[in-house]
PDB file of C-alpha atoms in Angstrom:
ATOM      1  CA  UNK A   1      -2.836   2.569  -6.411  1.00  0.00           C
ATOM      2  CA  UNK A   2      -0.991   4.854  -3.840  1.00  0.00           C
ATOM      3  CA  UNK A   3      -3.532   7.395  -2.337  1.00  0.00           C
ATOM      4  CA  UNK A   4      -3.929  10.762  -0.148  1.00  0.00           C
ATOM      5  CA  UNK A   5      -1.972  13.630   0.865  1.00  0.00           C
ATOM      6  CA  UNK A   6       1.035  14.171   2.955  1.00  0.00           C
ATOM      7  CA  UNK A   7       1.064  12.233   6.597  1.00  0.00           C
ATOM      8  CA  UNK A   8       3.352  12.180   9.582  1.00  0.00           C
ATOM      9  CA  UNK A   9       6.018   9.990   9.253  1.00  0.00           C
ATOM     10  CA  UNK A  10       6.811   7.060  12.184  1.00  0.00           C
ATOM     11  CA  UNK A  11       9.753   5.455  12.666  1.00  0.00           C
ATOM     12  CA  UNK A  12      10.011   2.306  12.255  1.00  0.00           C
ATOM     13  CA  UNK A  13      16.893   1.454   6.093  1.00  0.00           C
ATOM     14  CA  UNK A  14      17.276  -0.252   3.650  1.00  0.00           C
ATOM     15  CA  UNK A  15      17.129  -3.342   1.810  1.00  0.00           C
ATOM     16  CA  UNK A  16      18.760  -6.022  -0.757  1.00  0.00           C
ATOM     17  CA  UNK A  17      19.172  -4.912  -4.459  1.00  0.00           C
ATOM     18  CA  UNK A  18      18.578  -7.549  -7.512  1.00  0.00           C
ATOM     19  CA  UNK A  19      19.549  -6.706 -11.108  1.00  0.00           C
ATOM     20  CA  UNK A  20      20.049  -3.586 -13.508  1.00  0.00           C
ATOM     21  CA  UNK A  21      17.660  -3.454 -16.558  1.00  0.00           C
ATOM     22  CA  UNK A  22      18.419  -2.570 -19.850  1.00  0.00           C
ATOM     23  CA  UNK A  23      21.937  -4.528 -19.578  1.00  0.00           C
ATOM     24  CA  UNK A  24      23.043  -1.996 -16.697  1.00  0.00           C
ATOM     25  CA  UNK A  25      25.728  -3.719 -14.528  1.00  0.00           C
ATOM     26  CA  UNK A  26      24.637  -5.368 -11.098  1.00  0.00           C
ATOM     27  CA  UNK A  27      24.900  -3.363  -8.641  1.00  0.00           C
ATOM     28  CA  UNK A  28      24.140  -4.619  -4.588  1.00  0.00           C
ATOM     29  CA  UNK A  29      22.667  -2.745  -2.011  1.00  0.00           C
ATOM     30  CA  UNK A  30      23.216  -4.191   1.840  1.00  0.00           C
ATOM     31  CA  UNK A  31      19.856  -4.472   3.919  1.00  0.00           C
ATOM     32  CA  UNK A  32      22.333  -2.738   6.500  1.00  0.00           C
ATOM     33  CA  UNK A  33      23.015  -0.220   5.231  1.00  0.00           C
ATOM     34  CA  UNK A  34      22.340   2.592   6.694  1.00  0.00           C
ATOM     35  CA  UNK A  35      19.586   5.830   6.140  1.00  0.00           C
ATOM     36  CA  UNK A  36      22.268   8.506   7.045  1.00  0.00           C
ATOM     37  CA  UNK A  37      23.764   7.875   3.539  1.00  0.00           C
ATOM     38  CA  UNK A  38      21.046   7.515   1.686  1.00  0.00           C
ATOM     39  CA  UNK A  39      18.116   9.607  -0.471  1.00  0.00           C
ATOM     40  CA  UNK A  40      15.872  12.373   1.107  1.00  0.00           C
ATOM     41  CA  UNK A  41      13.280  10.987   1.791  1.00  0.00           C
ATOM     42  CA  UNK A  42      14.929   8.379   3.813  1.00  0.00           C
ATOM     43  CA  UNK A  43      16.745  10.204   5.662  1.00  0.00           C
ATOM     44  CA  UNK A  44      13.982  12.314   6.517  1.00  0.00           C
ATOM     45  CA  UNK A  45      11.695   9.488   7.393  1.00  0.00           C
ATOM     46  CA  UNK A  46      14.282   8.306  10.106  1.00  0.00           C
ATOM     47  CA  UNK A  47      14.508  11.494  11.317  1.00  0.00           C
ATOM     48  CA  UNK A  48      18.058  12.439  10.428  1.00  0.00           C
ATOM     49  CA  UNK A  49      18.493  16.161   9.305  1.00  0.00           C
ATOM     50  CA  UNK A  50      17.961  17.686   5.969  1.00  0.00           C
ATOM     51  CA  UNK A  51      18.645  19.922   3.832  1.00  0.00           C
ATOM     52  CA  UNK A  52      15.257  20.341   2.850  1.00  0.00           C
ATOM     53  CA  UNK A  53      11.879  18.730   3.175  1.00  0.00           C
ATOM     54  CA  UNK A  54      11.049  15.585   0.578  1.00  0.00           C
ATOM     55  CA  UNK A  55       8.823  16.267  -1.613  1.00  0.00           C
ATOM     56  CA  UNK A  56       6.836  13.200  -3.288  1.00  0.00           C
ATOM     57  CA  UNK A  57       3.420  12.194  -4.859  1.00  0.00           C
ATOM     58  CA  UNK A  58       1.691   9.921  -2.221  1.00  0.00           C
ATOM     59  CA  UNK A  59      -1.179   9.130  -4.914  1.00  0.00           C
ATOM     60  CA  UNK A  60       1.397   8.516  -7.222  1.00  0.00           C
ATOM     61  CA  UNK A  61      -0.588   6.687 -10.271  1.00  0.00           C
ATOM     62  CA  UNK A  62       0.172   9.080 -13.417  1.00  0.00           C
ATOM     63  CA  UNK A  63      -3.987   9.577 -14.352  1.00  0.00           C
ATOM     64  CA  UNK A  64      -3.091  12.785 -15.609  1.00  0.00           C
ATOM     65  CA  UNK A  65      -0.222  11.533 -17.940  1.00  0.00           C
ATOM     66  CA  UNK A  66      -1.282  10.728 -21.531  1.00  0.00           C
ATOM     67  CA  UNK A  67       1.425   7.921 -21.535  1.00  0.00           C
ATOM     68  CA  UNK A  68      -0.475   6.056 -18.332  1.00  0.00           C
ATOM     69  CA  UNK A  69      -3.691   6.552 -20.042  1.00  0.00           C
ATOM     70  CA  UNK A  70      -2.137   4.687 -23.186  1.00  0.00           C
ATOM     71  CA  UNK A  71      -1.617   1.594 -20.550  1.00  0.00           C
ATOM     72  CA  UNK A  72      -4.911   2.025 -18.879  1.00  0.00           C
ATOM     73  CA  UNK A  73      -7.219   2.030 -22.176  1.00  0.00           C
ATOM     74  CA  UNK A  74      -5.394  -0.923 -23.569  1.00  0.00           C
ATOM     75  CA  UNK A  75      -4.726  -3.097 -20.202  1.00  0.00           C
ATOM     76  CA  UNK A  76      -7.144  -3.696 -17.671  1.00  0.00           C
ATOM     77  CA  UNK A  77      -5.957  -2.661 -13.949  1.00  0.00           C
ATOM     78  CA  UNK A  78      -4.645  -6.553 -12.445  1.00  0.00           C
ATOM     79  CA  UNK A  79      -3.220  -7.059 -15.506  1.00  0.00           C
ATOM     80  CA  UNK A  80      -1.075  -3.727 -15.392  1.00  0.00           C
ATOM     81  CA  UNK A  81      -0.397  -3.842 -11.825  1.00  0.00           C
ATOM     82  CA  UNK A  82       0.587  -8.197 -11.913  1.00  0.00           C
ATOM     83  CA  UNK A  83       2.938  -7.949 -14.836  1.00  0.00           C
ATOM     84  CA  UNK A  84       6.178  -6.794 -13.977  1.00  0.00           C
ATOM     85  CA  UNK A  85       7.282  -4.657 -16.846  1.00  0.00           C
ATOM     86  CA  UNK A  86       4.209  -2.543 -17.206  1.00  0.00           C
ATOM     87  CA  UNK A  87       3.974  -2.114 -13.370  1.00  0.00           C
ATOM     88  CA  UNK A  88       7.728  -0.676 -13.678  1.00  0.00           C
ATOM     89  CA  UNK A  89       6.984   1.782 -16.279  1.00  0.00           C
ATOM     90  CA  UNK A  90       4.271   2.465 -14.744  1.00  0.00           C
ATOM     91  CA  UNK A  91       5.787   3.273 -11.537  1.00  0.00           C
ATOM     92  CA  UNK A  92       8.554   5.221 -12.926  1.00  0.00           C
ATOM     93  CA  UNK A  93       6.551   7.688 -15.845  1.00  0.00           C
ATOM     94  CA  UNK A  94       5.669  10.364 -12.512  1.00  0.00           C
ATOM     95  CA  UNK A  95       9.161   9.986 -11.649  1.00  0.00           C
ATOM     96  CA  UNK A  96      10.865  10.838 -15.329  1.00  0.00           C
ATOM     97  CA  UNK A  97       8.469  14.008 -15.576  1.00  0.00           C
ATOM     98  CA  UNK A  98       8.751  15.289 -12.075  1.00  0.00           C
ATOM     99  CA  UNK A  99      12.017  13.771 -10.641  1.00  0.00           C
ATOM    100  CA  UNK A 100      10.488  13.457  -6.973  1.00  0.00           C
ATOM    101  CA  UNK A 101      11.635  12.396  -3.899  1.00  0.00           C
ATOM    102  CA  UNK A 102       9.787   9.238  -3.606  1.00  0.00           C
ATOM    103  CA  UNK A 103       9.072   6.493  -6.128  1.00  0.00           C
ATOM    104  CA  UNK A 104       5.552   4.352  -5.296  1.00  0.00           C
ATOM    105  CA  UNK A 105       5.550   1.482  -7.025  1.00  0.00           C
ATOM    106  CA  UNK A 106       2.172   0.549  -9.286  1.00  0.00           C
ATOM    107  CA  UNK A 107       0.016  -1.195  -7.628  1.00  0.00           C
ATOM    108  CA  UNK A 108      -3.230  -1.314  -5.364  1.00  0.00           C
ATOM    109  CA  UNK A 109      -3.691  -1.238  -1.269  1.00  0.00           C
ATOM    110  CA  UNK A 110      -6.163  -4.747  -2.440  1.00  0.00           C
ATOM    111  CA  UNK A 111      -3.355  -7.036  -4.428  1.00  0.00           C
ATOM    112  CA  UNK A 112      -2.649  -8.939  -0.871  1.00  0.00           C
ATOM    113  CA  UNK A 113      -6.558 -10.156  -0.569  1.00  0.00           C
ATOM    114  CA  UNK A 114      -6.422 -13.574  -3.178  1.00  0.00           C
ATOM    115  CA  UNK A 115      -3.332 -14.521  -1.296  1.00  0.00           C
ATOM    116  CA  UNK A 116      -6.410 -14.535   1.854  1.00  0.00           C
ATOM    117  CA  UNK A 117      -9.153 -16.013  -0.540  1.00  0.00           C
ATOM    118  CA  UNK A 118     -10.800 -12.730  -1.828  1.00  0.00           C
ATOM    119  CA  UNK A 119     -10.648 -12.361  -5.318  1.00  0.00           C
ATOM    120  CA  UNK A 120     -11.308  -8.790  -6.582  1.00  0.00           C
ATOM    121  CA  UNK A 121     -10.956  -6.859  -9.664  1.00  0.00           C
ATOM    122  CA  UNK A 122     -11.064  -3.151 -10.696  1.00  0.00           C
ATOM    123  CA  UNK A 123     -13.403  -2.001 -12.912  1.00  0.00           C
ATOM    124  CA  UNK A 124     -13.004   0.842 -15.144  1.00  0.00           C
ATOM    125  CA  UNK A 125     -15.368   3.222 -14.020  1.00  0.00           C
ATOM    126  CA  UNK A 126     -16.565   1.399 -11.264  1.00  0.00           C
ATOM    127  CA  UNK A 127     -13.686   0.705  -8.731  1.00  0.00           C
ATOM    128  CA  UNK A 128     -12.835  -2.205  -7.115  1.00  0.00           C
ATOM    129  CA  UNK A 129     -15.464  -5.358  -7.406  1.00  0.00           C
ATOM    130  CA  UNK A 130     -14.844  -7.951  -4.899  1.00  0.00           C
ATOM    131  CA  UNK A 131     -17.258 -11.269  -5.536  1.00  0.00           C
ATOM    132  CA  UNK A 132     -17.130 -13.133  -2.527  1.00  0.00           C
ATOM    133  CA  UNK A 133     -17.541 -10.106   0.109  1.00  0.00           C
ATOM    134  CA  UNK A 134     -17.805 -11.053   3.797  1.00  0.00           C
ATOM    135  CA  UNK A 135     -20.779 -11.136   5.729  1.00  0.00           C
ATOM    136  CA  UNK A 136     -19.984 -14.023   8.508  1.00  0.00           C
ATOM    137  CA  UNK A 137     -18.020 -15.313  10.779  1.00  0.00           C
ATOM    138  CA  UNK A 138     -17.687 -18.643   8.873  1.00  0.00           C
ATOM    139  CA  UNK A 139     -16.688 -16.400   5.663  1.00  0.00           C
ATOM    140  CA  UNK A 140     -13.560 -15.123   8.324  1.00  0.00           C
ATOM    141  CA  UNK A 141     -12.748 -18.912   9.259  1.00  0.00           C
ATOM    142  CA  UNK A 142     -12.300 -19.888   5.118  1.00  0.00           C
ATOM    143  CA  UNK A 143     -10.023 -16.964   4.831  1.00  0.00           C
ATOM    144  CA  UNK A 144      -6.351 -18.240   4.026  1.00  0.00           C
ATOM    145  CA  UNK A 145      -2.985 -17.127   5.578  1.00  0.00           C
ATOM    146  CA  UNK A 146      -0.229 -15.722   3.549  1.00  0.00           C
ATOM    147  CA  UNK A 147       2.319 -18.367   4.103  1.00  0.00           C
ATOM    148  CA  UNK A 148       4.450 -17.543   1.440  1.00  0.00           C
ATOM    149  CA  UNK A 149       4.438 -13.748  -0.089  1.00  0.00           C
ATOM    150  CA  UNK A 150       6.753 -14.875  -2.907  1.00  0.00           C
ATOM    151  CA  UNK A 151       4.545 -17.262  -4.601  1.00  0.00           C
ATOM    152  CA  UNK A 152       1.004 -16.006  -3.805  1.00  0.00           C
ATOM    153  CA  UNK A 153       2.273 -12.465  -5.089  1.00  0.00           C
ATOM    154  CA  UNK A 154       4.990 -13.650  -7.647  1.00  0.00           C
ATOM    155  CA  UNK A 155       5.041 -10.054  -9.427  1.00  0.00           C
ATOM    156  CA  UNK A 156       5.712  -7.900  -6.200  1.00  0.00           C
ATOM    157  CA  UNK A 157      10.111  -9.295  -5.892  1.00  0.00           C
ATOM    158  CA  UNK A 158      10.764  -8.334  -9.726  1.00  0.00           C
ATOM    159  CA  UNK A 159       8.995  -5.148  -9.877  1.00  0.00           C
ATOM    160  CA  UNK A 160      10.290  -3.962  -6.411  1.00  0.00           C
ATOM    161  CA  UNK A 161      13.970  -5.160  -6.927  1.00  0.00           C
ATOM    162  CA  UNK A 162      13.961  -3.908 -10.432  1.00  0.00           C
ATOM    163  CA  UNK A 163      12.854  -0.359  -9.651  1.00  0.00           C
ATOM    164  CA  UNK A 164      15.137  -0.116  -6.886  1.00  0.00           C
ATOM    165  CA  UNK A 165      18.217  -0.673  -9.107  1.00  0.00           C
ATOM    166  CA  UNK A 166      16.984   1.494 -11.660  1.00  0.00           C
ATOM    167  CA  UNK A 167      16.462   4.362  -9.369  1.00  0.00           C
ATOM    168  CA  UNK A 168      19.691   3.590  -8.102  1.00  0.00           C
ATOM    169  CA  UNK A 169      19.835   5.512  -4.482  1.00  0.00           C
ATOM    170  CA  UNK A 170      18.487   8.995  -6.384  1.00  0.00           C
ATOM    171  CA  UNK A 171      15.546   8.831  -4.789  1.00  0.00           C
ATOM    172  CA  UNK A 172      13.589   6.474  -2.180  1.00  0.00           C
ATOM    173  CA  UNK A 173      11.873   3.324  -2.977  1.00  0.00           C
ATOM    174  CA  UNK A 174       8.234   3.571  -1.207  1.00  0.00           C
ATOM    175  CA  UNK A 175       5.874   0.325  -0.905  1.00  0.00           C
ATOM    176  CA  UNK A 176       2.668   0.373   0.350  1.00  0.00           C
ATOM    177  CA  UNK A 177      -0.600  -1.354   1.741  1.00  0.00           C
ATOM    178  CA  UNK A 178      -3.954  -0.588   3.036  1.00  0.00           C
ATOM    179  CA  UNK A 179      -4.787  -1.106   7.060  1.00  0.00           C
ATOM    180  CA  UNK A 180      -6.493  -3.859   7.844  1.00  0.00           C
ATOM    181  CA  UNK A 181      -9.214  -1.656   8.453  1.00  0.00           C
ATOM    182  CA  UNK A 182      -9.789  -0.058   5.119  1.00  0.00           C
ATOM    183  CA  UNK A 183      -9.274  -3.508   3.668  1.00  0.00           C
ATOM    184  CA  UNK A 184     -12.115  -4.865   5.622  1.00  0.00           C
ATOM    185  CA  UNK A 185     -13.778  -2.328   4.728  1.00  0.00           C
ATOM    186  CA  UNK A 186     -13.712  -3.218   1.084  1.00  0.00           C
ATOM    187  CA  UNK A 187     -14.095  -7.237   2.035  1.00  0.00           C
ATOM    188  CA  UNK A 188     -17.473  -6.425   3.495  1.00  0.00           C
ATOM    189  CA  UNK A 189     -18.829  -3.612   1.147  1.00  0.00           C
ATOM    190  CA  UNK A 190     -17.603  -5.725  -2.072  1.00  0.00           C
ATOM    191  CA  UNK A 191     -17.277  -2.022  -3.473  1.00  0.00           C
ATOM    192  CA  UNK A 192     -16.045   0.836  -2.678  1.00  0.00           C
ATOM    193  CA  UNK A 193     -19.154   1.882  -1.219  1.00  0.00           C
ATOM    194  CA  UNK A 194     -18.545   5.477   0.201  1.00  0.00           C
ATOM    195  CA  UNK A 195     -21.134   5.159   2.736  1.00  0.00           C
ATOM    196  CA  UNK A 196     -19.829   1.607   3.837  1.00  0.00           C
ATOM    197  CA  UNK A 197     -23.324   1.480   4.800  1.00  0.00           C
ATOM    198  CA  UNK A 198     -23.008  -2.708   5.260  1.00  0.00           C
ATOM    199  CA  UNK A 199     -19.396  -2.436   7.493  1.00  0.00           C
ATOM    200  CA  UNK A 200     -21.840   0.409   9.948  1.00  0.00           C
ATOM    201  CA  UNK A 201     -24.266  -2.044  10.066  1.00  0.00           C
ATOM    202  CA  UNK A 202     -21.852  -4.861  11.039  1.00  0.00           C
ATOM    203  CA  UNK A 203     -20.358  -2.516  13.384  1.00  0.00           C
ATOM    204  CA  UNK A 204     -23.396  -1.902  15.612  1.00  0.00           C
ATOM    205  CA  UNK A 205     -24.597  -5.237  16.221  1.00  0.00           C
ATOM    206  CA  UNK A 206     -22.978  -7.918  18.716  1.00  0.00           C
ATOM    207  CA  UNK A 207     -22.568 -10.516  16.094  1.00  0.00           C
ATOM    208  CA  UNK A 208     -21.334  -8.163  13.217  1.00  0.00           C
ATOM    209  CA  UNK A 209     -18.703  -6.498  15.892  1.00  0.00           C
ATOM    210  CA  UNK A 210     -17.345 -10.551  16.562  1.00  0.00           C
ATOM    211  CA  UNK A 211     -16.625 -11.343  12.845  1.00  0.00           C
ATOM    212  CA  UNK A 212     -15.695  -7.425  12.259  1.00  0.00           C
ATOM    213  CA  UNK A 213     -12.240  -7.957  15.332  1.00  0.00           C
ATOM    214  CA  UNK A 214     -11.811 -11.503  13.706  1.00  0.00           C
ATOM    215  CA  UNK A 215     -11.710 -10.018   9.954  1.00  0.00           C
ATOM    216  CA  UNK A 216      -9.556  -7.175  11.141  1.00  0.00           C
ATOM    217  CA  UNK A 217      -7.351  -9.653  13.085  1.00  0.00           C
ATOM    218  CA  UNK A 218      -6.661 -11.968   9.866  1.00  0.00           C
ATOM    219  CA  UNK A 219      -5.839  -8.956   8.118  1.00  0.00           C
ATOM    220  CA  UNK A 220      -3.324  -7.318  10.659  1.00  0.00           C
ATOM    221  CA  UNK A 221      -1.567 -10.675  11.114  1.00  0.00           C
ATOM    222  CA  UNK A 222      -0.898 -11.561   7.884  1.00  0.00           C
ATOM    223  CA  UNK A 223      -0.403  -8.278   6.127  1.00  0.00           C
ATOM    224  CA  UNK A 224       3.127  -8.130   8.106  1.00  0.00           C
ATOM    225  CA  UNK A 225       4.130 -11.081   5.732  1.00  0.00           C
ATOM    226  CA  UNK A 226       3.561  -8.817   3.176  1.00  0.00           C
ATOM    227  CA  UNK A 227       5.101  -6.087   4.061  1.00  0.00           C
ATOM    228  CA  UNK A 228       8.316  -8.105   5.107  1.00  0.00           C
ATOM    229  CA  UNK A 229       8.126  -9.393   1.590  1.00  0.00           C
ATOM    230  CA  UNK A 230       8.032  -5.756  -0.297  1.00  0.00           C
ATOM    231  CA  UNK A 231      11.176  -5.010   2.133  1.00  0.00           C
ATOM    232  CA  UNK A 232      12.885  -7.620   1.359  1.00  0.00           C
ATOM    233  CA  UNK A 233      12.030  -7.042  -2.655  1.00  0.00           C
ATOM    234  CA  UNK A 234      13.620  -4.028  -2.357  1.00  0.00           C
ATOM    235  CA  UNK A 235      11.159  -1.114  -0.176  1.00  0.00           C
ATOM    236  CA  UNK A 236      13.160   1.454   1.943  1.00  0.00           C
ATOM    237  CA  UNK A 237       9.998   2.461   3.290  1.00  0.00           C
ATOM    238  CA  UNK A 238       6.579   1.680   3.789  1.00  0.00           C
ATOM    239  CA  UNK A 239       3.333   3.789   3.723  1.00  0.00           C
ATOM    240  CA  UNK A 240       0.043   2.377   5.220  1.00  0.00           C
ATOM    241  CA  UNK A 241      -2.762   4.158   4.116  1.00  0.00           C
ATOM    242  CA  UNK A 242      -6.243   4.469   6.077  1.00  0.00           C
ATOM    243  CA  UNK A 243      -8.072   5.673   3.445  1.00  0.00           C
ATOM    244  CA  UNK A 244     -11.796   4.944   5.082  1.00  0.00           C
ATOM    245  CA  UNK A 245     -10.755   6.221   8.743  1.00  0.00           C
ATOM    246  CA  UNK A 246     -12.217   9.028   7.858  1.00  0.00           C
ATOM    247  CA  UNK A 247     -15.555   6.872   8.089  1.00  0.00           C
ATOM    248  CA  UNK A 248     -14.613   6.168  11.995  1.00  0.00           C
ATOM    249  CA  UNK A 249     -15.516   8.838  15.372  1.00  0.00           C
ATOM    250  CA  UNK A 250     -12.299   8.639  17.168  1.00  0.00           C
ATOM    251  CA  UNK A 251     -13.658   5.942  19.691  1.00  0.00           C
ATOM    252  CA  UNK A 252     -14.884   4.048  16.255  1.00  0.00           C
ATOM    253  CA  UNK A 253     -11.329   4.208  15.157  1.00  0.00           C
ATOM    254  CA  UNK A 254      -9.489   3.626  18.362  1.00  0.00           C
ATOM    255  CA  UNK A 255     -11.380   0.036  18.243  1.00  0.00           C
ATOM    256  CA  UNK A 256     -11.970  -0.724  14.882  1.00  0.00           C
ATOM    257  CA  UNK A 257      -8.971   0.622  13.114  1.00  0.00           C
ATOM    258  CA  UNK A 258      -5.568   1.630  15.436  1.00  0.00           C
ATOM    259  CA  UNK A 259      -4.928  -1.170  16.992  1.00  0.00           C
ATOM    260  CA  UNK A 260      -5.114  -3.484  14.197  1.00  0.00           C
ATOM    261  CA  UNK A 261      -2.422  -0.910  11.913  1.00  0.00           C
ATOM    262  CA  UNK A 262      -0.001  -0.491  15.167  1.00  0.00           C
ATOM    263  CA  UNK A 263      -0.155  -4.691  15.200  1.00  0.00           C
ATOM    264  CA  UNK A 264       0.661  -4.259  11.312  1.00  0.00           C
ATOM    265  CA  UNK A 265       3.366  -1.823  12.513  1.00  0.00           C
ATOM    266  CA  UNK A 266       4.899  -3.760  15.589  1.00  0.00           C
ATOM    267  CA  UNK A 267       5.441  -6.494  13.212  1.00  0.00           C
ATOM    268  CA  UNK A 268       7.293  -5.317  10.390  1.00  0.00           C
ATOM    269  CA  UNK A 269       9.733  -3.154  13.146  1.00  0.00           C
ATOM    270  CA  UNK A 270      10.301  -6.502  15.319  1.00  0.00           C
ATOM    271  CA  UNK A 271      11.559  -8.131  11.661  1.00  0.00           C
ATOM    272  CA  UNK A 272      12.801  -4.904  10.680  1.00  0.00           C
ATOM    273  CA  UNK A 273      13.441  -2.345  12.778  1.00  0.00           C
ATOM    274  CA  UNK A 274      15.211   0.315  10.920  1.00  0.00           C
ATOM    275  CA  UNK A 275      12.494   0.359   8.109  1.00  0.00           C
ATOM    276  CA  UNK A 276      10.816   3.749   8.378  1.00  0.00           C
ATOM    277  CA  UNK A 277       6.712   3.583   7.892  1.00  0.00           C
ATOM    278  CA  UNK A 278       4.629   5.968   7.194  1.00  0.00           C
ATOM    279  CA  UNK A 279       0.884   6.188   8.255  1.00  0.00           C
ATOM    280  CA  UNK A 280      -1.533   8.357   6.834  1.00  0.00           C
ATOM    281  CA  UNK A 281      -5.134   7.556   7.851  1.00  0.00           C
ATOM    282  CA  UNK A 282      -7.388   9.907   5.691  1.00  0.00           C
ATOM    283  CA  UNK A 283      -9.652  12.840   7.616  1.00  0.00           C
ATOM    284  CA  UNK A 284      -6.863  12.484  10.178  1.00  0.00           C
ATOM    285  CA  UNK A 285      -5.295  16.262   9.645  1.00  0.00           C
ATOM    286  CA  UNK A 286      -6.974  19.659   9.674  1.00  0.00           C
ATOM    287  CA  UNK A 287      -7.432  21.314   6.090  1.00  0.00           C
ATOM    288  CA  UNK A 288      -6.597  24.768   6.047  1.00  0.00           C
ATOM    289  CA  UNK A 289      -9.260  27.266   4.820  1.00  0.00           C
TER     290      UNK A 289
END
């Protein structure tokens, strides 16, 4: 699920519209229209004036909510995040109580890995499990590309499109992924290991560096598919989140992690440009004592 505290916003409007639930009438939304007419947070992201700052929960998952516990005692995570009409209450229970400026939609920063070959699960209690981590080059070279977002991720389009007509243009539609970095991460460790002891080790030997770039290079090119795809579902804007940068020096994170998220970036703009993203990579801003 969505993760961390407020980031800088980058520039990078809008997208199509599917049905109403609950018998509503269809309405259409234009993927050109424009962010000057529409919620807060959009307009803010593509840096358009305000009237105040958007407020929204960036780790949006409703833990603290006795109705998302309900979900999350009876349904394990992959099933609540893969079938469409838990994901979309799920996604919109924060949004009933607290009427924010952003809705996330439920899901996780690892639901693009199968579509690659890694299979994964979330354990309660445990985290993310990942059974076939990678430790080799030849591990890299197996790795599949995602060819086609709509049928290797069939739940992302009704969830996405569904939420964004329910929400109907009162607040902003946020999807989401991790960096290529912080998914490799997890692909290596097989956990969420918060020393990442196995990805240092990789990192400071020739061999581990080699299928390290070519990992990271899999991931950047072919989470743009996926991020296209969450546009095109219904997304006014995306949020990439870092969450193990804070693992990197800054010369550690100007190789292993920057590049590979601005080639994430540069793709989605050159498909589409007026698409705000958002990157937050975790330790990157000063707490406040």
């Amino acid at each position: 699920d969505a993760m961390a505290p407020a980031p800088r916003l980058h520039l990078s409007s809008s997208v199509s519209a599917r049905s109403r639930p609950h018998g509503r009438p269809l309405r259409c939304v234009s993927s050109a229209s424009s962010p000057s007419d529409g919620p807060l947070l959009l307009r803010a992201a593509a840096g358009l004036p305000t009237e105040r700052s958007p407020v929204w929960l960036m780790r949006q998952a409703g833990r603290y909510m006795a109705e998302f516990r309900e979900y999350s005692n009876k349904y394990p995570f992959r099933q609540r995040s893969e079938t469409p009409e838990i994901a979309i209450e799920l996604s919109l229970q924060p949004y009933r109580a607290f009427k924010p400026d952003g809705v996330i939609f439920f899901s996780d920063i690892l639901t693009p890995l199968p579509s690659m070959g890694i299979e994964f699960d979330v354990i309660k209690g445990k985290g993310p499990q990942i059974s076939n981590p990678v430790n080799c080059i030849h591990c890299v070279e197996a790795l599949t590309p995602i060819d086609d977002p709509a049928s290797s991720t069939p739940f992302i389009q009704p969830i996405l499109s569904t939420l964004r007509a329910e929400i109907d243009d009162e607040t902003t539609l946020c999807g989401f992924i991790g960096t290529p970095w912080t998914l490799a991460a997890y692909s290596v460790e097989g956990s969420a290991d918060r020393h990442l002891v196995k990805t240092k080790a990789m990192m400071h030997k020739e061999d581990g560096r080699k299928v390290l770039h070519a990992l990271l290079s899999h991931y950047a090119d072919n989470l743009v598919a996926y991020c296209i795809h969450q546009i095109d579902s219904g997304a006014q804007v995306l949020q990439l989140f870092d969450s193990w940068a804070h693992h990197l020096s800054p010369a550690q994170f100007r190789e292993f992690s920057l590049p590979y998220a601005e080639r994430v970036m540069a793709g989605v703009r050159a498909a589409k440009p007026d698409v705000p993203i958002i990157f937050h990579a975790n330790g990157g801003a000063r707490k406040r004592r």
